[in-house]
Short mmCIF file of C-alpha atoms in Angstrom, two decimals:
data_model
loop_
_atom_site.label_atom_id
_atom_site.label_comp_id
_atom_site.label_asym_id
_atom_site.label_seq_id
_atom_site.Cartn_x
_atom_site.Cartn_y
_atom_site.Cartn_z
CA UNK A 121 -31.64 104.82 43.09
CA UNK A 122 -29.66 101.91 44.18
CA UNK A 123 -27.60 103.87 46.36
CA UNK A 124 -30.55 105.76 48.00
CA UNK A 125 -32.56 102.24 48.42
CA UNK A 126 -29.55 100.36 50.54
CA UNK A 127 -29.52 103.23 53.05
CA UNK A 128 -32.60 103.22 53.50
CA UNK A 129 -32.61 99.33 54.23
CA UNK A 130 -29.45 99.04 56.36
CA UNK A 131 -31.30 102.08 58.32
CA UNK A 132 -28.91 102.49 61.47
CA UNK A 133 -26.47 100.12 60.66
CA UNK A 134 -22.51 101.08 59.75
CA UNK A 135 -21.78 100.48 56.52
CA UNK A 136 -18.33 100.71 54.45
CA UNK A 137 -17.81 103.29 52.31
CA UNK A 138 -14.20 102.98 50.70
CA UNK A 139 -12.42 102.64 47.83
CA UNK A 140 -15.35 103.13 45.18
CA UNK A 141 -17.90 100.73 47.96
CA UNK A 142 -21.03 101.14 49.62
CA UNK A 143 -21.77 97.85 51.59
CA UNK A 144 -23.74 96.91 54.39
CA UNK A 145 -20.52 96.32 56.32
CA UNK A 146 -18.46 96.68 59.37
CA UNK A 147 -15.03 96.25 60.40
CA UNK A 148 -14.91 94.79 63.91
CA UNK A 149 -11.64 95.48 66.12
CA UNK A 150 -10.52 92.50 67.49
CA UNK A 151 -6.80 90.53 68.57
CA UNK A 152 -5.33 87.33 68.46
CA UNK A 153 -4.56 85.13 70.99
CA UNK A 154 -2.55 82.07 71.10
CA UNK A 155 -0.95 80.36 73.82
CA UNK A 156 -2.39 83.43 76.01
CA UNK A 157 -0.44 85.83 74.43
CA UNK A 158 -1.72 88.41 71.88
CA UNK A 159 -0.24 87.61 68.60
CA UNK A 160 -1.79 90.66 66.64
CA UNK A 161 -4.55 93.49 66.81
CA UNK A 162 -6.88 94.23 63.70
CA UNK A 163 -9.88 94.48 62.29
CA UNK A 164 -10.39 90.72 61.53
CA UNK A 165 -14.28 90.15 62.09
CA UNK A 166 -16.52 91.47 59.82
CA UNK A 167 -20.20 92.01 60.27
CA UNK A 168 -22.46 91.92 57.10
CA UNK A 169 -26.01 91.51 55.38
CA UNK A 170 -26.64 89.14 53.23
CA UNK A 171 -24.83 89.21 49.95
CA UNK A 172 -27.56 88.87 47.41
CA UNK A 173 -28.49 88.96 43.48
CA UNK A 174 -31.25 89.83 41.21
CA UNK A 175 -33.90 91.99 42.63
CA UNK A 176 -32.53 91.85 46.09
CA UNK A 177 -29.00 93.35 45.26
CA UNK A 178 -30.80 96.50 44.99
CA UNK A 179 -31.26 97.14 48.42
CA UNK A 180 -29.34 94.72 49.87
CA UNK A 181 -25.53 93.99 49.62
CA UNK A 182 -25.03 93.28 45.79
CA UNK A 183 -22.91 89.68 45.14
CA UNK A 184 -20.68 90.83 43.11
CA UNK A 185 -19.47 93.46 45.16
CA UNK A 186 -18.95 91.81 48.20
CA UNK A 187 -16.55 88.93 46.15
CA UNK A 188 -14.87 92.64 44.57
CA UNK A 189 -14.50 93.67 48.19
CA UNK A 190 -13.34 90.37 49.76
CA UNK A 191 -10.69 89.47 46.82
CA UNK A 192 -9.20 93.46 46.59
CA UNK A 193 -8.69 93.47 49.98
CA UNK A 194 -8.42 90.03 51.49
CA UNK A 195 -7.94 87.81 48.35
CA UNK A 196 -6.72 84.14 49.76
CA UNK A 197 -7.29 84.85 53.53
CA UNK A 198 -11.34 85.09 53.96
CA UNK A 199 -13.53 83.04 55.11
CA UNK A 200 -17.51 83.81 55.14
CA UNK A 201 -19.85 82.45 57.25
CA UNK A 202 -23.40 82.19 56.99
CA UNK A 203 -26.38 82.00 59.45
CA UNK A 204 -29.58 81.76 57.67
CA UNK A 205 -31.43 78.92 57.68
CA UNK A 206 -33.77 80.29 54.94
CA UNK A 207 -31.46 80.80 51.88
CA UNK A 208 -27.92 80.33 51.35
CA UNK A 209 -25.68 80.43 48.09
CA UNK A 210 -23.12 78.59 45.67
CA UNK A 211 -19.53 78.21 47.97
CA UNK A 212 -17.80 78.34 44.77
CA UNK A 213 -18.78 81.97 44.69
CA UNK A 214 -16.35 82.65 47.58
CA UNK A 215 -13.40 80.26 46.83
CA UNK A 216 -15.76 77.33 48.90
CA UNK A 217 -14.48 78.73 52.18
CA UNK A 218 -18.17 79.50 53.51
CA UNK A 219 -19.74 77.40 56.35
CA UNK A 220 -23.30 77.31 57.53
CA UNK A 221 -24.37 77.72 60.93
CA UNK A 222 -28.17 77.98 60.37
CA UNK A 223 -30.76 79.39 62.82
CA UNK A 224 -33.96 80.84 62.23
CA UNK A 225 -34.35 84.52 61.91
CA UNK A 226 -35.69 86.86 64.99
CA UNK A 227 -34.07 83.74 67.23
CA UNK A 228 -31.50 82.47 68.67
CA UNK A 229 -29.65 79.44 67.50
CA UNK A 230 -29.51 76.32 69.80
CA UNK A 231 -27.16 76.77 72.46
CA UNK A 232 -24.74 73.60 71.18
CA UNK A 233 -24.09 75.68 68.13
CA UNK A 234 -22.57 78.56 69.72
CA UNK A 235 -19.43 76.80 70.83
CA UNK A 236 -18.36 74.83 67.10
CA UNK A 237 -18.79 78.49 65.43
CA UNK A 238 -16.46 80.30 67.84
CA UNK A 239 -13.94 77.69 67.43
CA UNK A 240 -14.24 77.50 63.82
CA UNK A 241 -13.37 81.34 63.64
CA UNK A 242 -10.72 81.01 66.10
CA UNK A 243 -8.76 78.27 64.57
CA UNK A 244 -9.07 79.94 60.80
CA UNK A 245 -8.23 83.80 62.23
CA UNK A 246 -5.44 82.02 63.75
CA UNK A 247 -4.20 80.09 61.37
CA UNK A 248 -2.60 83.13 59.94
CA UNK A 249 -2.26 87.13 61.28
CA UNK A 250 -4.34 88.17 57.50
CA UNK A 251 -7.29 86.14 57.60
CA UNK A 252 -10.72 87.19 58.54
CA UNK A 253 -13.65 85.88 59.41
CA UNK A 254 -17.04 87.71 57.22
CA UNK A 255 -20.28 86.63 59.83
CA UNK A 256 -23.55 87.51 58.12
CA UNK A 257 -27.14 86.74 58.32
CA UNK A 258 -30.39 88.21 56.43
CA UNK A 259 -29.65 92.12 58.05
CA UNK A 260 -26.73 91.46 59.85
CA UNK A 261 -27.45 92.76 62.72
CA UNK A 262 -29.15 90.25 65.43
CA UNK A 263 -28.34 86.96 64.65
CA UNK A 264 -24.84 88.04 63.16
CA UNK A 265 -24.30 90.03 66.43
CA UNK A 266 -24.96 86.95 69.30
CA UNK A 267 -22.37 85.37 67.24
CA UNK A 268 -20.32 87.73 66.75
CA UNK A 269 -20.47 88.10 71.09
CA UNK A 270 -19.98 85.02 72.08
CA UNK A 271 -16.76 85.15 69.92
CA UNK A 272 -15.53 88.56 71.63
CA UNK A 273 -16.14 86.54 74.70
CA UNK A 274 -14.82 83.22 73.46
CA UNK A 275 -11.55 84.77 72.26
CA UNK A 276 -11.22 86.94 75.53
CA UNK A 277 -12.23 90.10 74.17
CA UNK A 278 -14.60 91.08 76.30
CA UNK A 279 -15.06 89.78 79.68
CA UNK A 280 -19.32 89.82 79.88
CA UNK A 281 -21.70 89.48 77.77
CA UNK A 282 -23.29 93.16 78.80
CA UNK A 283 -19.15 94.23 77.46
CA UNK A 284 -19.53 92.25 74.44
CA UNK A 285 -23.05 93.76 73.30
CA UNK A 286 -22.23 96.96 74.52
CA UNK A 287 -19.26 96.81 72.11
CA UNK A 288 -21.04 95.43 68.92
CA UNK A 289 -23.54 98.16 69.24
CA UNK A 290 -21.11 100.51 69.26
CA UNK A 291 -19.32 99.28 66.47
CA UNK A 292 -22.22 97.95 64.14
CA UNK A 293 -24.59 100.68 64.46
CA UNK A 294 -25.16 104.27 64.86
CA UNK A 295 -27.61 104.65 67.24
CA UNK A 296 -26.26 101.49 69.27
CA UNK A 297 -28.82 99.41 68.97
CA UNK A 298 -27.14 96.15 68.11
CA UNK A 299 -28.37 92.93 69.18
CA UNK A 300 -32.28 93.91 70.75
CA UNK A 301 -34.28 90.78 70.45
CA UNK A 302 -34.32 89.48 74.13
CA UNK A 303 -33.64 85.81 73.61
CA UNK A 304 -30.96 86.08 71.56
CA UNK A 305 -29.66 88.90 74.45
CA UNK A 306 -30.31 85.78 76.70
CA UNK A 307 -28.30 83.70 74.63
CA UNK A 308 -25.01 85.62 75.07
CA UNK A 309 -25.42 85.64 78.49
CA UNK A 310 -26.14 81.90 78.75
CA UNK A 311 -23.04 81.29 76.81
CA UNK A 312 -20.87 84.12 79.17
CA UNK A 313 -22.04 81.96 82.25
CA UNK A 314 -21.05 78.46 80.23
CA UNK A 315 -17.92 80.17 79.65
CA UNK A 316 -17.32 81.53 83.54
CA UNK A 317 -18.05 78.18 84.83
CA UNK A 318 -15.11 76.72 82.86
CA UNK A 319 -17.06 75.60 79.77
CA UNK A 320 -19.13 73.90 81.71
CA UNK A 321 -23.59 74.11 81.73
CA UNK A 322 -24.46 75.21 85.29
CA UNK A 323 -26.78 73.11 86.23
CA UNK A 324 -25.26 70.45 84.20
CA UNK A 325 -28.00 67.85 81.83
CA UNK A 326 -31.05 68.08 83.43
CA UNK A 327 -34.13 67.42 82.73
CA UNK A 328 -37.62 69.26 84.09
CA UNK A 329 -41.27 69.16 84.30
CA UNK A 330 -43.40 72.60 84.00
CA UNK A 331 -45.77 72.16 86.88
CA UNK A 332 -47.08 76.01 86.25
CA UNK A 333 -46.97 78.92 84.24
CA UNK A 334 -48.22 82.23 85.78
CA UNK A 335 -48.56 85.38 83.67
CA UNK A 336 -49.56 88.41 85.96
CA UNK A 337 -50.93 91.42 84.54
CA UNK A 338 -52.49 89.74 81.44
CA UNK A 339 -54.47 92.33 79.26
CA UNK A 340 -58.26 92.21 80.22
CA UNK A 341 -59.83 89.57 77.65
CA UNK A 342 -62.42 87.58 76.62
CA UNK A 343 -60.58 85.49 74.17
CA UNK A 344 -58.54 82.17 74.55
CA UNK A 345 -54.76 82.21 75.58
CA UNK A 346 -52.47 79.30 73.40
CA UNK A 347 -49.48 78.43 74.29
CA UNK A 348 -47.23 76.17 72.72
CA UNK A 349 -43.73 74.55 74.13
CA UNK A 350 -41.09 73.58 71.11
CA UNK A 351 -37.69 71.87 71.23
CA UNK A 352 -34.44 73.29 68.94
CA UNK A 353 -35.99 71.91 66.14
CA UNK A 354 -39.05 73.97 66.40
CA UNK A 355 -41.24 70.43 66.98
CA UNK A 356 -44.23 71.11 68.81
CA UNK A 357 -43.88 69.05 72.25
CA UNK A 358 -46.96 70.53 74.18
CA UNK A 359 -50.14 72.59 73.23
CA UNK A 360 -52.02 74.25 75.78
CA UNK A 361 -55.24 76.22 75.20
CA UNK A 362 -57.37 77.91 78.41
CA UNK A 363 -60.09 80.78 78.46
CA UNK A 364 -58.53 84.30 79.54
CA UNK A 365 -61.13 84.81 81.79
CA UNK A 366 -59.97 81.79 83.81
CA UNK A 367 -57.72 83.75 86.19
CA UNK A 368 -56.80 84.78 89.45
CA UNK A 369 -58.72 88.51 89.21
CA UNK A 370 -58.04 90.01 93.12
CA UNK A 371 -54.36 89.11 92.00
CA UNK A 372 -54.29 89.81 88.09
CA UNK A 373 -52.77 86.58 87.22
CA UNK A 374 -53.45 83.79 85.09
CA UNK A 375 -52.19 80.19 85.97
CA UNK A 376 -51.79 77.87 83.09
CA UNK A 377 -51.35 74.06 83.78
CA UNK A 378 -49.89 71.83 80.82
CA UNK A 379 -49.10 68.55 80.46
CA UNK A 380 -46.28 67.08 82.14
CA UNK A 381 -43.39 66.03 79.41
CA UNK A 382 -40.20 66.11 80.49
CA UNK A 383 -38.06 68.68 78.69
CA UNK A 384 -34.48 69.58 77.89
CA UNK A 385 -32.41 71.34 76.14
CA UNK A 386 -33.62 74.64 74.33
CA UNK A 387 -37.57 75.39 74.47
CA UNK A 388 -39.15 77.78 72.47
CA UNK A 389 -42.38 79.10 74.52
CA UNK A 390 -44.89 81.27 71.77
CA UNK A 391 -47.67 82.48 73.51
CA UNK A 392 -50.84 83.40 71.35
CA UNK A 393 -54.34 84.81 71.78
CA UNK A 394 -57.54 83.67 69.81
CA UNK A 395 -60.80 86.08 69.93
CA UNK A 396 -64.28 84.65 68.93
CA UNK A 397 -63.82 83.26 65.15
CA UNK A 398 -60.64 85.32 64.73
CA UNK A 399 -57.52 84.04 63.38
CA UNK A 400 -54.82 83.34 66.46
CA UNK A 401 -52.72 86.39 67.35
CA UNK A 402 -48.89 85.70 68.13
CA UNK A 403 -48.72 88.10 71.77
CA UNK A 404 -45.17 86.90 72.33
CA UNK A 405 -42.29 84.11 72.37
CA UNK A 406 -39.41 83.32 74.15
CA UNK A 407 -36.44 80.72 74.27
CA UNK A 408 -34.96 79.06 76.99
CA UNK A 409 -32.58 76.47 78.01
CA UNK A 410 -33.13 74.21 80.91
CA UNK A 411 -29.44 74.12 81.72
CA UNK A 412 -29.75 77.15 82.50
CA UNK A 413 -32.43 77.43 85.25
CA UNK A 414 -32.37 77.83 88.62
CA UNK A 415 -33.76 76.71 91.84
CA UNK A 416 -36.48 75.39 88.94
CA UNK A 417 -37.99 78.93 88.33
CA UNK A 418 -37.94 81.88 85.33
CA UNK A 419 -39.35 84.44 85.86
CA UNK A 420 -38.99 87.39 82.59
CA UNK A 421 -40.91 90.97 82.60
CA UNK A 422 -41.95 92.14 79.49
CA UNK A 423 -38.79 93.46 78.58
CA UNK A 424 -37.27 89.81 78.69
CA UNK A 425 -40.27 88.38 76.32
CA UNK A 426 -39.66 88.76 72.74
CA UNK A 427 -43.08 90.72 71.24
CA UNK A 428 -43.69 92.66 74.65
CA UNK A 429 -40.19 94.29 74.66
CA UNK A 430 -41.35 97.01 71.97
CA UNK A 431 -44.03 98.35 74.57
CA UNK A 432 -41.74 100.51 76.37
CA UNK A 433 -44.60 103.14 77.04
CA UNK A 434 -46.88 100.52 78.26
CA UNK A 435 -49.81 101.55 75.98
CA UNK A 436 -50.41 98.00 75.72
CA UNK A 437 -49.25 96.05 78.76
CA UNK A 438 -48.75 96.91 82.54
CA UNK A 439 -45.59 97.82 83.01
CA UNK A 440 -45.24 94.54 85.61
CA UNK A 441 -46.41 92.22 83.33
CA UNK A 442 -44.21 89.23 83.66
CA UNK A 443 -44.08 85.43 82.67
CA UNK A 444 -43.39 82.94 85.90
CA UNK A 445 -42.85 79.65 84.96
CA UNK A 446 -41.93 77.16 88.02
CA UNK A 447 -40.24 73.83 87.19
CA UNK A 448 -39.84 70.50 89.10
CA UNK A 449 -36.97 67.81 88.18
CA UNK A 450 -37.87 65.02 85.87
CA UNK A 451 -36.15 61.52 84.74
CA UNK A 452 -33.32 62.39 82.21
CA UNK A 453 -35.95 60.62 78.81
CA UNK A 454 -33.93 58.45 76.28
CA UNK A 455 -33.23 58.82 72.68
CA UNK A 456 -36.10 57.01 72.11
CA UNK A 457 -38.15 58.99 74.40
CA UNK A 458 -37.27 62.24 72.91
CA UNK A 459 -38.25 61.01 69.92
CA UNK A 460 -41.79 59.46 71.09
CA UNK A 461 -42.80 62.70 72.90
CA UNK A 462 -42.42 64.68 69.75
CA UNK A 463 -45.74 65.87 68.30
CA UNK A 464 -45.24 66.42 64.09
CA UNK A 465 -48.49 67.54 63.57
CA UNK A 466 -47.50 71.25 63.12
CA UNK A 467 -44.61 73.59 63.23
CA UNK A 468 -44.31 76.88 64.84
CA UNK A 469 -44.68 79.81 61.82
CA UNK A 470 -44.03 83.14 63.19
CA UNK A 471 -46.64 86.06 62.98
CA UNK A 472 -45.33 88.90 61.97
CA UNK A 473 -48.52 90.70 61.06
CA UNK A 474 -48.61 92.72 63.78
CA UNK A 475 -44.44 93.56 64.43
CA UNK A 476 -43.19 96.97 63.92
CA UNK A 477 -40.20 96.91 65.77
CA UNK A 478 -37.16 97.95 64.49
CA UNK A 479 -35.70 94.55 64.97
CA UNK A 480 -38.42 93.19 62.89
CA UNK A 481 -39.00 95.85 60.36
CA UNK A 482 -35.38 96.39 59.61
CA UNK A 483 -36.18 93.07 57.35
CA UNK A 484 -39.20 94.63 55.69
CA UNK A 485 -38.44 97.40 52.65
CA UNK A 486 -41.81 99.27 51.77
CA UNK A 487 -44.04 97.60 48.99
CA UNK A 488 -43.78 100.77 46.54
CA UNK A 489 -40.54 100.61 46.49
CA UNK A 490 -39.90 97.27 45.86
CA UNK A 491 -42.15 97.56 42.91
CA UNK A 492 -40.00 100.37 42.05
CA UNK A 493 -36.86 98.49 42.23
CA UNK A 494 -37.93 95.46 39.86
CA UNK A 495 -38.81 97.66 37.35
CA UNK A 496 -35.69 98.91 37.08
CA UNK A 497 -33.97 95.88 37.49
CA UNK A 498 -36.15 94.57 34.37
CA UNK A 499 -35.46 97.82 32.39
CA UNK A 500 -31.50 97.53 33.21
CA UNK A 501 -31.72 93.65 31.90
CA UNK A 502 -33.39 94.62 28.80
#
């Protein structure tokens, strides 16, 4: 049952099957540099879901037998890390070499934390030819695989970022279908480009203003489109609410107008529609960092927004729907500034009523048989 339940969960990802193990698991091929000169060649990055207990170990990675893999076959030279921010575990379980590097799932992690993580897995794979480096998050697949690419990239593995995805597909799943969410796609790249311009942002500490936001296309409506700017920490900075109907029809576009706050770093853009006395609907969200845009303009199709990526048969939006959002330069705001402009009265909380993605549902086991699963964990504890 066990057995049967884990497959079912991991879906398309690898997973090891050796020496009397089944884990949610894979083996990345990857060398050593130092000095620029390739000390050694092995499989010294691992890729992994979460390594869970009680109910969870049933169709998940079971504790115990990731600490069984871990000390047969790299007792004394493993280190795990772990990027969930929503649940993490005792150290002591794994010899207290774990360290955090916590992001929210179905996101990417602010752009500052990309760098500290690939040189803490450099300097501890390098510290000795045996170590290795475990990377997991809840699936291990998306959040574990922008890591796991900027690392390739970091450690001069891979040249790109479109090399370094290409490659974890390959090597994490079957149907190569690695990393799919498009911000955290967006992420890798950012962090190829830091990387190219000699570790160095490319438009250096900026800050901007959003003078507009045009979304062409827009599903006829009669309802109200929200959108809501965040900063790393997910703290609201600006709301925005405006009547669907208030558009540009001759040239399908709606032009939204929000308040001028200057904004750096990451932003986290979640885009929502609200019909009559309905509850809001999350349409899409995206991230983006402002040292990474150009001549002051984004502009991402629906293939580049995180919700609208799914509708690859454009049943639900026009195949050129797209998301402008044009920029001007603003003064740099203090500490204290930052903190002022901050708006605590609510956090973003994701909707994931209506996802059915792979990306999203790998993270979802049916209701039945989860049920079925805690009965037999409560039988087998009796």
């Amino acid at each position: 049952m066990a057995y049967l339940t884990r497959r079912i969960v991991s879906k398309q990802k690898k997973r090891f099957q050796e020496e009397g193990f089944d884990l949610d698991l894979t083996c990345m091929f990857t060398a050593i540099h130092r000095d620029n000169h390739v000390l050694d060649v092995t499989n010294n990055v691992i890729a992994m879901g979460f390594p869970s207990t009680s109910v969870e170990g049933f169709y998940r990675n079971k504790l115990q037998d990731v600490v069984r893999f871990l000390e047969t076959r790299h007792k004394g030279s493993y280190k795990v890390y772990n990027l969930c921010s929503e649940k993490g575990y005792d150290p002591t379980l794994f010899n207290n070499r774990v360290e955090r590097f916590p992001f929210n799932d179905h996101n990417p992690c602010p752009f500052e934390m990309i760098l500290p993580f690939c040189r803490s897995v450099d300097e501890w794979l390098k510290q000795n030819s045996s170590n290795v480096a475990i990377v997991h998050c809840k699936a291990g697949k998306g959040r574990t695989g922008l890591m796991i690419c900027s690392y390739l990239m970091y450690s001069r593995q891979r040249s790109t970022a479109p090399e370094a995805l290409s490659y974890y597909a390959e090597t994490r799943t079957m149907d190569k279908q690695g990393v799919t969410i498009p911000s955290q796609i967006r992420y890798v790249k950012y962090f190829g480009e830091y990387l190219r311009n000699g570790g160095k942002l490319p438009h250096g500490n900026k800050a901007l203003f959003i003078e507009k936001i045009t979304i062409s296309h827009y599903p006829k409506s009669a309802g109200q489109i929200q959108i809501s700017v965040s900063d790393k920490s997910d703290d609201r900075i600006i709301s925005y609410r405006q009547d669907a109907n208030n558009s540009q029809p001759a040239q399908n576009k709606i032009n939204l107008f929000l308040e001028r706050v200057a904004l750096i770093d990451d932003l986290h853009f979640v885009v929502k529609e609200k019909k009559l006395i309905s509850t809001p609907k999350q349409l899409f969200h995206f991230w983006i960092n402002v040292a990474f845009i150009n001549n002051n303009y984004v502009t991402l199709s629906k293939l580049e927004l995180d919700g609208t990526h799914r509708d690859v048969k454009h049943r639900e939006y026009h195949k050129d729907f797209c998301v402008e959002i044009f920029f001007s330069l603003a003064p740099y705001p203090s500490s204290e500034e930052q903190k002022k402009r901050i708006r605590n009265e609510s956090k973003y909380e994701p909707d994931l009523s209506s996802r059915d993605s792979d990306e999203y549902s790998e993270e979802v086991v049916d209701s039945d048989l989860i049920k079925q699963m805690e009965q037999e964990y409560i039988k087998n504890k009796r």
